[in-house]
Coordinates of N, CA, C and O in Angstrom, one line a residue:
X1 N -51.2 15.8 -56.3 CA -52.0 16.9 -55.9 C -52.4 16.8 -54.4 O -52.7 15.7 -54.0
X2 N -52.3 17.8 -53.7 CA -52.6 17.8 -52.2 C -53.8 18.7 -52.0 O -53.9 19.8 -52.5
X3 N -54.7 18.2 -51.1 CA -55.8 19.0 -50.7 C -55.7 19.2 -49.2 O -55.7 18.2 -48.5
X4 N -55.6 20.4 -48.7 CA -55.5 20.7 -47.3 C -56.9 20.9 -46.7 O -57.6 21.7 -47.3
X5 N -57.2 20.3 -45.6 CA -58.5 20.5 -45.0 C -58.3 21.0 -43.6 O -57.5 20.5 -42.8
X6 N -59.1 22.0 -43.2 CA -59.1 22.4 -41.8 C -60.4 23.1 -41.5 O -61.0 23.7 -42.4
X7 N -60.9 23.1 -40.3 CA -62.1 23.8 -39.9 C -61.7 25.1 -39.2 O -62.5 26.0 -38.9
X8 N -60.4 25.3 -39.0 CA -59.8 26.5 -38.3 C -59.5 27.5 -39.4 O -58.5 27.2 -40.2
X9 N -60.2 28.6 -39.6 CA -59.9 29.5 -40.7 C -58.6 30.2 -40.6 O -58.0 30.4 -41.6
X10 N -58.1 30.4 -39.4 CA -56.8 31.0 -39.2 C -55.7 30.1 -39.7 O -54.8 30.5 -40.5
X11 N -55.7 28.8 -39.3 CA -54.7 27.9 -39.7 C -54.8 27.6 -41.2 O -53.7 27.4 -41.8
X12 N -56.0 27.5 -41.7 CA -56.1 27.3 -43.1 C -55.5 28.4 -43.9 O -54.8 28.2 -44.9
X13 N -55.7 29.6 -43.5 CA -55.1 30.8 -44.2 C -53.6 30.8 -44.1 O -52.9 31.0 -45.0
X14 N -53.1 30.4 -42.9 CA -51.6 30.3 -42.7 C -51.0 29.3 -43.6 O -50.0 29.5 -44.2
X15 N -51.7 28.1 -43.7 CA -51.2 27.1 -44.6 C -51.2 27.5 -46.1 O -50.2 27.3 -46.8
X16 N -52.3 28.1 -46.5 CA -52.4 28.6 -47.9 C -51.3 29.6 -48.2 O -50.7 29.6 -49.2
X17 N -51.0 30.5 -47.2 CA -50.0 31.6 -47.4 C -48.6 31.0 -47.4 O -47.7 31.4 -48.1
X18 N -48.4 30.0 -46.6 CA -47.1 29.3 -46.5 C -46.8 28.4 -47.6 O -45.7 28.4 -48.1
X19 N -47.7 27.6 -48.1 CA -47.5 26.7 -49.1 C -47.9 27.2 -50.5 O -47.3 26.9 -51.5
X20 N -48.9 28.1 -50.5 CA -49.4 28.6 -51.7 C -50.6 27.8 -52.2 O -51.0 26.8 -51.6
X21 N -51.1 28.2 -53.4 CA -52.2 27.5 -54.0 C -51.9 26.8 -55.2 O -52.7 26.1 -55.8
X22 N -50.6 26.9 -55.7 CA -50.2 26.2 -56.9 C -49.9 24.7 -56.6 O -50.2 23.9 -57.4
X23 N -49.4 24.5 -55.4 CA -49.0 23.1 -55.0 C -50.2 22.4 -54.2 O -50.1 21.2 -54.1
X24 N -51.1 23.2 -53.8 CA -52.2 22.5 -52.9 C -53.5 23.3 -53.1 O -53.5 24.5 -53.4
X25 N -54.6 22.6 -52.8 CA -55.9 23.2 -52.7 C -56.3 23.2 -51.3 O -55.8 22.4 -50.5
X26 N -57.1 24.2 -50.9 CA -57.5 24.4 -49.5 C -59.0 24.4 -49.3 O -59.7 25.1 -50.1
X27 N -59.5 23.6 -48.4 CA -61.0 23.4 -48.2 C -61.2 23.6 -46.7 O -60.6 23.0 -45.9
X28 N -62.2 24.4 -46.4 CA -62.7 24.6 -45.0 C -63.7 23.6 -44.8 O -64.9 23.7 -45.3
X29 N -63.4 22.5 -44.0 CA -64.3 21.4 -43.7 C -64.2 21.1 -42.2 O -63.1 21.1 -41.6
X30 N -65.3 20.8 -41.7 CA -65.4 20.3 -40.3 C -65.6 18.8 -40.3 O -66.6 18.3 -40.8
X31 N -64.6 18.1 -39.8 CA -64.6 16.6 -39.8 C -65.7 16.0 -38.9 O -66.0 14.9 -39.1
X32 N -66.3 16.9 -38.1 CA -67.4 16.4 -37.2 C -68.7 16.4 -38.0 O -69.6 15.7 -37.7
X33 N -68.7 17.2 -39.1 CA -69.9 17.3 -39.9 C -70.0 16.0 -40.8 O -69.1 15.6 -41.4
X34 N -71.2 15.4 -40.8 CA -71.4 14.2 -41.6 C -71.2 14.4 -43.1 O -71.0 13.4 -43.9
X35 N -71.3 15.7 -43.6 CA -71.2 15.9 -45.1 C -69.7 16.1 -45.5 O -69.5 16.4 -46.7
X36 N -68.7 16.1 -44.6 CA -67.4 16.4 -45.1 C -66.9 15.4 -46.2 O -66.2 15.9 -47.1
X37 N -67.2 14.1 -46.2 CA -66.7 13.3 -47.3 C -67.3 13.7 -48.7 O -66.5 13.8 -49.6
X38 N -68.6 14.0 -48.7 CA -69.2 14.4 -50.0 C -68.6 15.8 -50.4 O -68.3 15.9 -51.6
X39 N -68.3 16.7 -49.5 CA -67.8 18.0 -49.9 C -66.3 17.8 -50.4 O -65.9 18.5 -51.3
X40 N -65.6 16.9 -49.8 CA -64.2 16.6 -50.2 C -64.2 16.0 -51.6 O -63.5 16.5 -52.5
X41 N -65.1 15.0 -51.9 CA -65.1 14.4 -53.2 C -65.6 15.4 -54.3 O -65.2 15.3 -55.4
X42 N -66.5 16.3 -53.8 CA -66.9 17.4 -54.8 C -65.8 18.3 -55.2 O -65.6 18.6 -56.3
X43 N -64.9 18.6 -54.2 CA -63.8 19.4 -54.5 C -62.7 18.7 -55.3 O -61.9 19.4 -56.0
X44 N -62.7 17.4 -55.3 CA -61.7 16.6 -56.1 C -62.3 16.1 -57.3 O -61.8 15.2 -58.0
X45 N -63.5 16.6 -57.6 CA -64.3 16.1 -58.8 C -64.5 14.6 -58.9 O -64.4 14.0 -59.9
X46 N -64.7 14.1 -57.7 CA -65.0 12.6 -57.6 C -63.8 11.8 -57.5 O -63.9 10.6 -57.3
X47 N -62.6 12.3 -57.6 CA -61.4 11.5 -57.6 C -61.1 11.2 -56.1 O -61.0 12.1 -55.3
X48 N -61.0 9.9 -55.8 CA -60.7 9.5 -54.5 C -59.3 9.7 -54.1 O -58.4 9.3 -54.9
X49 N -59.0 10.2 -52.9 CA -57.6 10.4 -52.5 C -56.9 9.1 -52.3 O -57.5 8.1 -51.9
X50 N -55.6 9.1 -52.6 CA -54.8 7.9 -52.3 C -54.3 7.8 -50.9 O -54.0 6.7 -50.4
X51 N -54.3 8.9 -50.2 CA -53.8 9.0 -48.8 C -54.5 10.1 -48.1 O -54.9 11.1 -48.6
X52 N -54.6 9.9 -46.8 CA -55.1 10.9 -45.8 C -54.0 11.0 -44.8 O -53.6 10.0 -44.2
X53 N -53.5 12.3 -44.5 CA -52.5 12.5 -43.5 C -53.0 13.6 -42.5 O -53.5 14.6 -43.0
X54 N -52.8 13.3 -41.3 CA -53.2 14.3 -40.2 C -52.1 14.4 -39.2 O -51.4 13.4 -38.9
X55 N -51.9 15.6 -38.7 CA -50.9 15.8 -37.7 C -51.4 16.7 -36.6 O -51.8 17.8 -36.9
X56 N -51.5 16.2 -35.4 CA -52.0 16.9 -34.2 C -53.3 17.6 -34.5 O -53.4 18.7 -34.1
X57 N -54.2 16.9 -35.1 CA -55.5 17.5 -35.4 C -56.7 16.7 -34.9 O -57.7 17.3 -34.8
X58 N -56.5 15.4 -34.7 CA -57.6 14.6 -34.3 C -57.8 14.3 -32.8 O -58.8 13.8 -32.4
X59 N -56.8 14.8 -32.0 CA -56.9 14.5 -30.6 C -58.0 15.3 -29.9 O -58.4 15.0 -28.8
X60 N -58.6 16.3 -30.5 CA -59.7 17.0 -30.0 C -61.0 16.4 -30.2 O -62.1 16.9 -29.8
X61 N -61.1 15.3 -31.0 CA -62.3 14.6 -31.3 C -62.7 13.6 -30.1 O -61.8 13.0 -29.5
X62 N -63.9 13.5 -29.8 CA -64.4 12.5 -28.9 C -64.2 11.1 -29.5 O -64.1 11.0 -30.7
X63 N -64.2 10.1 -28.7 CA -64.0 8.7 -29.3 C -65.1 8.4 -30.4 O -64.7 7.9 -31.4
X64 N -66.4 8.7 -30.2 CA -67.3 8.5 -31.2 C -67.1 9.3 -32.5 O -67.2 8.8 -33.6
X65 N -66.6 10.5 -32.3 CA -66.3 11.4 -33.5 C -65.1 10.8 -34.2 O -65.1 10.8 -35.5
X66 N -64.1 10.4 -33.5 CA -62.9 9.8 -34.1 C -63.3 8.6 -34.9 O -62.8 8.4 -36.0
X67 N -64.1 7.7 -34.3 CA -64.5 6.5 -35.0 C -65.3 6.8 -36.3 O -65.0 6.2 -37.3
X68 N -66.1 7.9 -36.2 CA -66.8 8.3 -37.4 C -65.9 8.8 -38.5 O -66.1 8.6 -39.7
X69 N -64.9 9.6 -38.1 CA -63.9 10.2 -39.1 C -63.2 9.1 -39.7 O -63.0 9.1 -41.0
X70 N -62.7 8.1 -39.0 CA -62.0 7.0 -39.6 C -62.9 6.2 -40.6 O -62.5 5.8 -41.6
X71 N -64.2 6.0 -40.2 CA -65.1 5.3 -41.0 C -65.3 6.1 -42.3 O -65.4 5.5 -43.4
X72 N -65.5 7.4 -42.2 CA -65.7 8.2 -43.4 C -64.4 8.2 -44.3 O -64.5 8.1 -45.5
X73 N -63.3 8.3 -43.7 CA -62.0 8.2 -44.4 C -61.9 6.9 -45.2 O -61.5 6.9 -46.4
X74 N -62.3 5.8 -44.6 CA -62.3 4.5 -45.3 C -63.2 4.6 -46.5 O -62.9 3.9 -47.5
X75 N -64.3 5.3 -46.5 CA -65.2 5.4 -47.6 C -64.7 6.3 -48.7 O -65.0 6.1 -49.9
X76 N -64.0 7.3 -48.3 CA -63.5 8.4 -49.2 C -62.2 7.9 -50.0 O -62.1 8.2 -51.1
X77 N -61.3 7.2 -49.3 CA -60.1 6.9 -49.8 C -60.2 5.8 -51.0 O -61.1 5.0 -51.0
X78 N -59.3 5.9 -51.9 CA -59.3 5.0 -53.0 C -58.9 3.6 -52.5 O -58.4 3.4 -51.4
X79 N -59.3 2.5 -53.2 CA -58.9 1.2 -52.8 C -57.4 1.1 -52.5 O -56.6 1.7 -53.2
X80 N -57.0 0.4 -51.5 CA -55.7 0.3 -51.0 C -55.1 1.6 -50.5 O -53.9 1.8 -50.3
X81 N -56.0 2.6 -50.2 CA -55.6 3.9 -49.7 C -55.0 3.8 -48.3 O -55.2 2.8 -47.6
X82 N -54.2 4.8 -48.0 CA -53.5 4.8 -46.7 C -53.9 6.0 -45.9 O -54.2 7.1 -46.4
X83 N -54.0 5.8 -44.6 CA -54.2 6.9 -43.6 C -53.1 6.9 -42.6 O -52.7 5.9 -42.1
X84 N -52.5 8.1 -42.4 CA -51.5 8.3 -41.4 C -52.0 9.4 -40.5 O -52.4 10.5 -40.9
X85 N -51.9 9.1 -39.2 CA -52.3 10.2 -38.2 C -51.2 10.3 -37.1 O -51.0 9.4 -36.4
X86 N -50.6 11.5 -37.1 CA -49.6 11.7 -36.1 C -50.2 12.6 -35.0 O -50.8 13.6 -35.3
X87 N -50.1 12.1 -33.8 CA -50.8 12.8 -32.7 C -50.3 12.5 -31.4 O -49.5 11.5 -31.2
X88 N -50.7 13.3 -30.4 CA -50.4 13.0 -29.0 C -51.5 12.0 -28.5 O -52.7 12.4 -28.4
X89 N -51.1 10.8 -28.2 CA -52.0 9.8 -27.7 C -51.6 9.4 -26.3 O -50.9 8.4 -26.1
X90 N -52.0 10.2 -25.4 CA -51.4 10.2 -24.0 C -51.7 8.9 -23.3 O -52.7 8.2 -23.6
X91 N -50.7 8.5 -22.5 CA -50.9 7.3 -21.6 C -51.9 7.6 -20.5 O -52.0 8.7 -20.0
X92 N -52.7 6.6 -20.2 CA -53.7 6.8 -19.1 C -53.1 6.4 -17.8 O -52.0 6.1 -17.6
X93 N -54.0 6.5 -16.8 CA -53.7 6.2 -15.4 C -53.2 4.7 -15.2 O -52.5 4.4 -14.3
X94 N -53.5 3.9 -16.2 CA -53.1 2.5 -16.1 C -51.6 2.3 -16.5 O -51.1 1.2 -16.3
X95 N -51.0 3.3 -16.9 CA -49.5 3.3 -17.2 C -48.8 4.5 -16.6 O -48.3 5.4 -17.3
X96 N -48.8 4.5 -15.2 CA -48.2 5.6 -14.5 C -46.8 5.9 -14.8 O -46.4 7.1 -14.9
X97 N -46.0 4.9 -15.0 CA -44.5 5.1 -15.2 C -44.3 5.7 -16.6 O -43.6 6.7 -16.8
X98 N -45.0 5.2 -17.6 CA -44.9 5.7 -19.0 C -45.4 7.1 -19.1 O -44.9 8.0 -19.8
X99 N -46.5 7.3 -18.4 CA -47.1 8.7 -18.3 C -46.2 9.7 -17.7 O -46.0 10.8 -18.3
X100 N -45.5 9.3 -16.6 CA -44.5 10.2 -16.0 C -43.3 10.5 -16.9 O -42.9 11.6 -17.0
X101 N -42.8 9.4 -17.5 CA -41.6 9.6 -18.4 C -42.0 10.5 -19.6 O -41.2 11.4 -19.9
X102 N -43.1 10.2 -20.2 CA -43.5 11.1 -21.3 C -43.8 12.5 -20.9 O -43.4 13.4 -21.6
X103 N -44.4 12.7 -19.8 CA -44.7 14.1 -19.3 C -43.4 14.8 -19.0 O -43.3 16.0 -19.3
X104 N -42.4 14.1 -18.4 CA -41.1 14.8 -18.1 C -40.4 15.1 -19.4 O -39.8 16.2 -19.5
X105 N -40.5 14.2 -20.4 CA -39.8 14.5 -21.7 C -40.5 15.7 -22.3 O -39.8 16.6 -22.9
X106 N -41.8 15.7 -22.4 CA -42.6 16.9 -22.9 C -42.2 18.2 -22.2 O -41.9 19.2 -22.9
X107 N -42.1 18.2 -20.9 CA -41.8 19.4 -20.2 C -40.4 19.8 -20.5 O -40.2 21.0 -20.7
X108 N -39.4 18.9 -20.5 CA -38.0 19.3 -20.8 C -37.9 19.8 -22.2 O -37.2 20.8 -22.5
X109 N -38.6 19.2 -23.2 CA -38.6 19.7 -24.6 C -39.1 21.1 -24.7 O -38.5 21.9 -25.4
X110 N -40.3 21.3 -24.0 CA -40.9 22.6 -24.1 C -40.0 23.7 -23.4 O -39.8 24.8 -23.9
X111 N -39.4 23.3 -22.3 CA -38.6 24.3 -21.5 C -37.4 24.6 -22.4 O -37.0 25.8 -22.5
X112 N -36.8 23.7 -23.1 CA -35.6 23.9 -23.9 C -36.1 24.9 -25.1 O -35.4 25.8 -25.4
X113 N -37.2 24.6 -25.7 CA -37.7 25.4 -26.8 C -38.0 26.8 -26.4 O -37.6 27.7 -27.1
X114 N -38.6 27.0 -25.2 CA -38.9 28.3 -24.8 C -37.6 29.1 -24.4 O -37.6 30.3 -24.7
X115 N -36.6 28.4 -23.9 CA -35.4 29.0 -23.6 C -34.7 29.5 -24.9 O -33.9 30.5 -24.9
X116 N -34.9 28.8 -26.0 CA -34.4 29.2 -27.3 C -35.2 30.2 -28.0 O -34.9 30.5 -29.2
X117 N -36.3 30.6 -27.4 CA -37.1 31.7 -28.0 C -38.4 31.3 -28.6 O -39.1 32.2 -29.1
X118 N -38.8 30.1 -28.6 CA -40.1 29.6 -29.1 C -41.2 30.2 -28.2 O -41.0 30.4 -27.0
X119 N -42.3 30.6 -28.9 CA -43.4 31.1 -28.1 C -44.2 30.0 -27.5 O -44.3 28.9 -28.0
X120 N -44.9 30.3 -26.4 CA -45.8 29.4 -25.8 C -47.0 29.3 -26.7 O -47.2 30.2 -27.5
X121 N -47.8 28.3 -26.5 CA -49.1 28.1 -27.2 C -49.9 29.4 -27.2 O -50.4 30.0 -28.2
X122 N -50.1 29.9 -25.9 CA -51.0 31.1 -25.8 C -50.3 32.3 -26.4 O -51.0 33.2 -27.0
X123 N -49.0 32.5 -26.2 CA -48.3 33.7 -26.8 C -48.4 33.6 -28.3 O -48.6 34.7 -29.0
X124 N -48.3 32.4 -28.9 CA -48.4 32.3 -30.4 C -49.7 32.8 -30.9 O -49.8 33.5 -31.8
X125 N -50.8 32.3 -30.2 CA -52.1 32.7 -30.6 C -52.4 34.2 -30.4 O -53.0 34.8 -31.1
X126 N -51.8 34.7 -29.3 CA -51.9 36.2 -29.0 C -51.3 37.0 -30.2 O -51.8 38.0 -30.6
X127 N -50.1 36.5 -30.6 CA -49.4 37.2 -31.7 C -50.2 37.1 -33.0 O -50.3 38.1 -33.7
X128 N -50.8 36.0 -33.3 CA -51.6 35.9 -34.5 C -52.9 36.7 -34.3 O -53.3 37.4 -35.3
X129 N -53.4 36.7 -33.2 CA -54.7 37.5 -32.9 C -54.4 39.0 -33.1 O -55.3 39.8 -33.5
X130 N -53.1 39.4 -32.8 CA -52.8 40.8 -33.0 C -52.5 41.3 -34.4 O -52.5 42.4 -34.7
X131 N -52.4 40.3 -35.3 CA -52.2 40.6 -36.7 C -53.5 41.0 -37.3 O -54.4 40.2 -37.3
X132 N -53.6 42.2 -37.9 CA -54.9 42.7 -38.4 C -55.6 41.8 -39.4 O -56.8 41.6 -39.3
X133 N -54.9 41.2 -40.3 CA -55.5 40.3 -41.2 C -56.0 39.0 -40.6 O -56.8 38.3 -41.2
X134 N -55.4 38.6 -39.5 CA -55.8 37.3 -38.9 C -56.8 37.5 -37.7 O -57.4 36.5 -37.3
X135 N -56.9 38.7 -37.1 CA -57.8 38.9 -36.0 C -59.2 38.3 -36.2 O -59.7 37.6 -35.3
X136 N -59.9 38.6 -37.3 CA -61.2 38.1 -37.4 C -61.2 36.6 -37.6 O -62.2 35.9 -37.2
X137 N -60.2 36.1 -38.2 CA -60.1 34.6 -38.4 C -59.9 33.9 -37.1 O -60.5 32.8 -36.8
X138 N -59.1 34.5 -36.2 CA -58.8 33.9 -34.9 C -60.1 34.0 -34.0 O -60.5 33.1 -33.3
X139 N -60.8 35.1 -34.2 CA -62.1 35.3 -33.5 C -63.1 34.2 -33.9 O -63.8 33.6 -33.1
X140 N -63.2 33.9 -35.2 CA -64.0 32.9 -35.7 C -63.6 31.5 -35.2 O -64.4 30.7 -34.9
X141 N -62.3 31.3 -35.2 CA -61.8 30.0 -34.7 C -62.2 29.8 -33.2 O -62.7 28.8 -32.9
X142 N -62.1 30.9 -32.4 CA -62.5 30.8 -31.0 C -63.9 30.5 -30.9 O -64.3 29.7 -30.0
X143 N -64.8 31.1 -31.8 CA -66.2 30.8 -31.7 C -66.5 29.3 -32.1 O -67.2 28.7 -31.4
X144 N -65.8 28.8 -33.1 CA -66.0 27.4 -33.6 C -65.6 26.4 -32.6 O -66.2 25.4 -32.4
X145 N -64.4 26.6 -32.0 CA -63.8 25.6 -31.1 C -64.0 25.9 -29.6 O -63.5 25.1 -28.8
X146 N -64.6 27.0 -29.3 CA -64.7 27.4 -27.9 C -65.0 26.3 -26.9 O -64.3 26.1 -25.9
X147 N -66.1 25.5 -27.1 CA -66.5 24.5 -26.2 C -66.1 23.1 -26.6 O -66.3 22.2 -25.8
X148 N -65.6 23.0 -27.7 CA -65.3 21.6 -28.2 C -64.3 20.8 -27.4 O -64.4 19.6 -27.2
X149 N -63.2 21.5 -27.0 CA -62.1 20.7 -26.4 C -62.3 20.5 -24.9 O -61.5 19.8 -24.3
X150 N -63.3 21.1 -24.3 CA -63.5 21.0 -22.9 C -63.7 19.6 -22.5 O -64.7 18.9 -22.9
X151 N -62.8 19.1 -21.6 CA -63.0 17.7 -21.0 C -62.7 16.6 -21.9 O -63.0 15.4 -21.5
X152 N -62.2 16.8 -23.2 CA -61.9 15.6 -24.0 C -60.6 15.0 -23.6 O -59.6 15.7 -23.4
X153 N -60.7 13.7 -23.4 CA -59.5 13.0 -23.0 C -59.0 12.3 -24.3 O -59.8 11.5 -24.9
X154 N -57.8 12.5 -24.8 CA -57.4 11.9 -26.0 C -57.5 10.4 -26.0 O -57.2 9.8 -24.9
X155 N -57.9 9.8 -27.1 CA -58.0 8.4 -27.1 C -56.6 7.8 -27.2 O -55.7 8.3 -27.7
X156 N -56.5 6.6 -26.6 CA -55.2 5.8 -26.6 C -54.9 5.3 -28.0 O -55.7 5.2 -28.9
X157 N -53.6 4.9 -28.1 CA -53.2 4.3 -29.4 C -54.0 3.0 -29.7 O -54.4 2.8 -30.8
X158 N -54.3 2.3 -28.6 CA -55.1 1.1 -28.8 C -56.5 1.4 -29.4 O -57.0 0.7 -30.2
X159 N -57.1 2.5 -28.9 CA -58.4 2.9 -29.4 C -58.3 3.3 -30.9 O -59.1 2.9 -31.7
X160 N -57.3 4.0 -31.2 CA -57.1 4.4 -32.6 C -57.0 3.2 -33.5 O -57.6 3.1 -34.6
X161 N -56.2 2.2 -33.1 CA -56.0 1.0 -34.0 C -57.3 0.2 -34.1 O -57.6 -0.3 -35.2
X162 N -58.0 0.1 -33.0 CA -59.3 -0.6 -33.0 C -60.3 0.2 -33.9 O -61.0 -0.5 -34.7
X163 N -60.3 1.5 -33.8 CA -61.2 2.3 -34.7 C -60.9 2.1 -36.1 O -61.8 2.1 -37.0
X164 N -59.6 2.1 -36.5 CA -59.2 1.9 -37.8 C -59.6 0.5 -38.3 O -60.1 0.3 -39.4
X165 N -59.4 -0.5 -37.5 CA -59.9 -1.9 -37.8 C -61.4 -1.9 -38.1 O -61.9 -2.4 -39.1
X166 N -62.1 -1.3 -37.2 CA -63.6 -1.3 -37.3 C -64.0 -0.5 -38.5 O -65.0 -0.9 -39.1
X167 N -63.3 0.5 -38.9 CA -63.6 1.3 -40.1 C -63.3 0.5 -41.4 O -63.8 1.0 -42.5
X168 N -62.6 -0.6 -41.3 CA -62.4 -1.3 -42.6 C -60.9 -1.3 -43.0 O -60.6 -1.8 -44.1
X169 N -60.0 -0.7 -42.3 CA -58.6 -0.7 -42.6 C -58.1 -2.1 -42.3 O -57.9 -2.4 -41.1
X170 N -57.8 -2.9 -43.3 CA -57.4 -4.2 -43.1 C -56.0 -4.4 -42.5 O -55.7 -5.4 -41.8
X171 N -55.2 -3.4 -42.6 CA -53.8 -3.3 -42.0 C -53.8 -2.1 -41.2 O -54.1 -1.0 -41.7
X172 N -53.3 -2.2 -40.0 CA -53.2 -1.0 -39.1 C -52.0 -1.3 -38.1 O -51.7 -2.4 -37.8
X173 N -51.4 -0.2 -37.7 CA -50.3 -0.3 -36.7 C -49.7 1.0 -36.5 O -50.2 2.1 -37.0
X174 N -48.6 1.0 -35.7 CA -47.9 2.3 -35.5 C -46.6 2.2 -36.3 O -46.0 1.2 -36.4
X175 N -46.3 3.3 -37.0 CA -45.1 3.4 -37.8 C -44.0 4.3 -37.2 O -42.9 4.3 -37.7
X176 N -44.4 5.0 -36.1 CA -43.4 5.8 -35.4 C -43.9 6.1 -34.0 O -45.2 6.2 -33.8
X177 N -43.0 6.2 -33.0 CA -43.4 6.5 -31.6 C -42.3 7.2 -30.9 O -41.1 6.7 -31.1
X178 N -42.6 8.2 -30.2 CA -41.7 8.8 -29.2 C -42.5 9.0 -28.0 O -43.3 9.9 -27.9
X179 N -42.3 8.2 -27.0 CA -43.1 8.2 -25.8 C -44.6 8.1 -26.1 O -45.0 7.1 -26.6
X180 N -45.4 9.1 -25.9 CA -46.8 9.1 -26.2 C -47.2 9.8 -27.4 O -48.4 10.1 -27.6
X181 N -46.3 10.1 -28.3 CA -46.5 10.7 -29.6 C -46.4 9.6 -30.6 O -45.3 8.9 -30.6
X182 N -47.4 9.4 -31.4 CA -47.4 8.3 -32.4 C -47.7 8.7 -33.8 O -48.4 9.8 -33.9
X183 N -47.4 7.9 -34.7 CA -48.0 8.0 -36.1 C -48.7 6.6 -36.2 O -48.0 5.6 -36.2
X184 N -50.0 6.6 -36.3 CA -50.7 5.4 -36.6 C -51.0 5.3 -38.1 O -51.1 6.3 -38.8
X185 N -51.1 4.1 -38.6 CA -51.2 3.8 -40.0 C -52.3 2.9 -40.2 O -52.6 1.9 -39.4
X186 N -53.1 3.1 -41.3 CA -54.1 2.2 -41.7 C -54.1 2.1 -43.2 O -53.8 3.1 -43.9
X187 N -54.2 0.9 -43.7 CA -54.3 0.7 -45.2 C -55.5 -0.1 -45.5 O -55.8 -1.1 -44.9
X188 N -56.3 0.3 -46.5 CA -57.5 -0.4 -46.8 C -57.2 -1.7 -47.5 O -56.2 -1.8 -48.2

């Protein structure tokens, strides 16, 4: 059984329409809110999840918020539970060569994708905003996230691993990496 969580009403609706409701349940939760673990357990009738998986969703959290999310996940997950987080964990100024290589790779990948017809981030959201069924959801998304991402510098992979350790994940590491994109792993 899969439970999808998002605070973005437009993306939550897209997920539900794409995957359906037979294979997954969908919950609108804000991971910054301290009550999200209780609400999740309420939705699962107290059954602790065996795994938590996130993809490009946690980089908008500040370091204290990320630390709190990992600590809450450690409390919610079943014993020996697993957490996987795939995200952009950008290199800092202390790694200028790696930062430049990763940036060049990202730019080339995006340029290739756009040449093949992929929409830019802004164009994709404009298209969704133009869909009558999604316009109010995108408007609500904009209201919810309007000021959140301003000035947030994504935490490094080292920070993620330390936060997982601090949260009680006895085993942690990276299970995949392409330049500054990682999948970090934690197991209770």
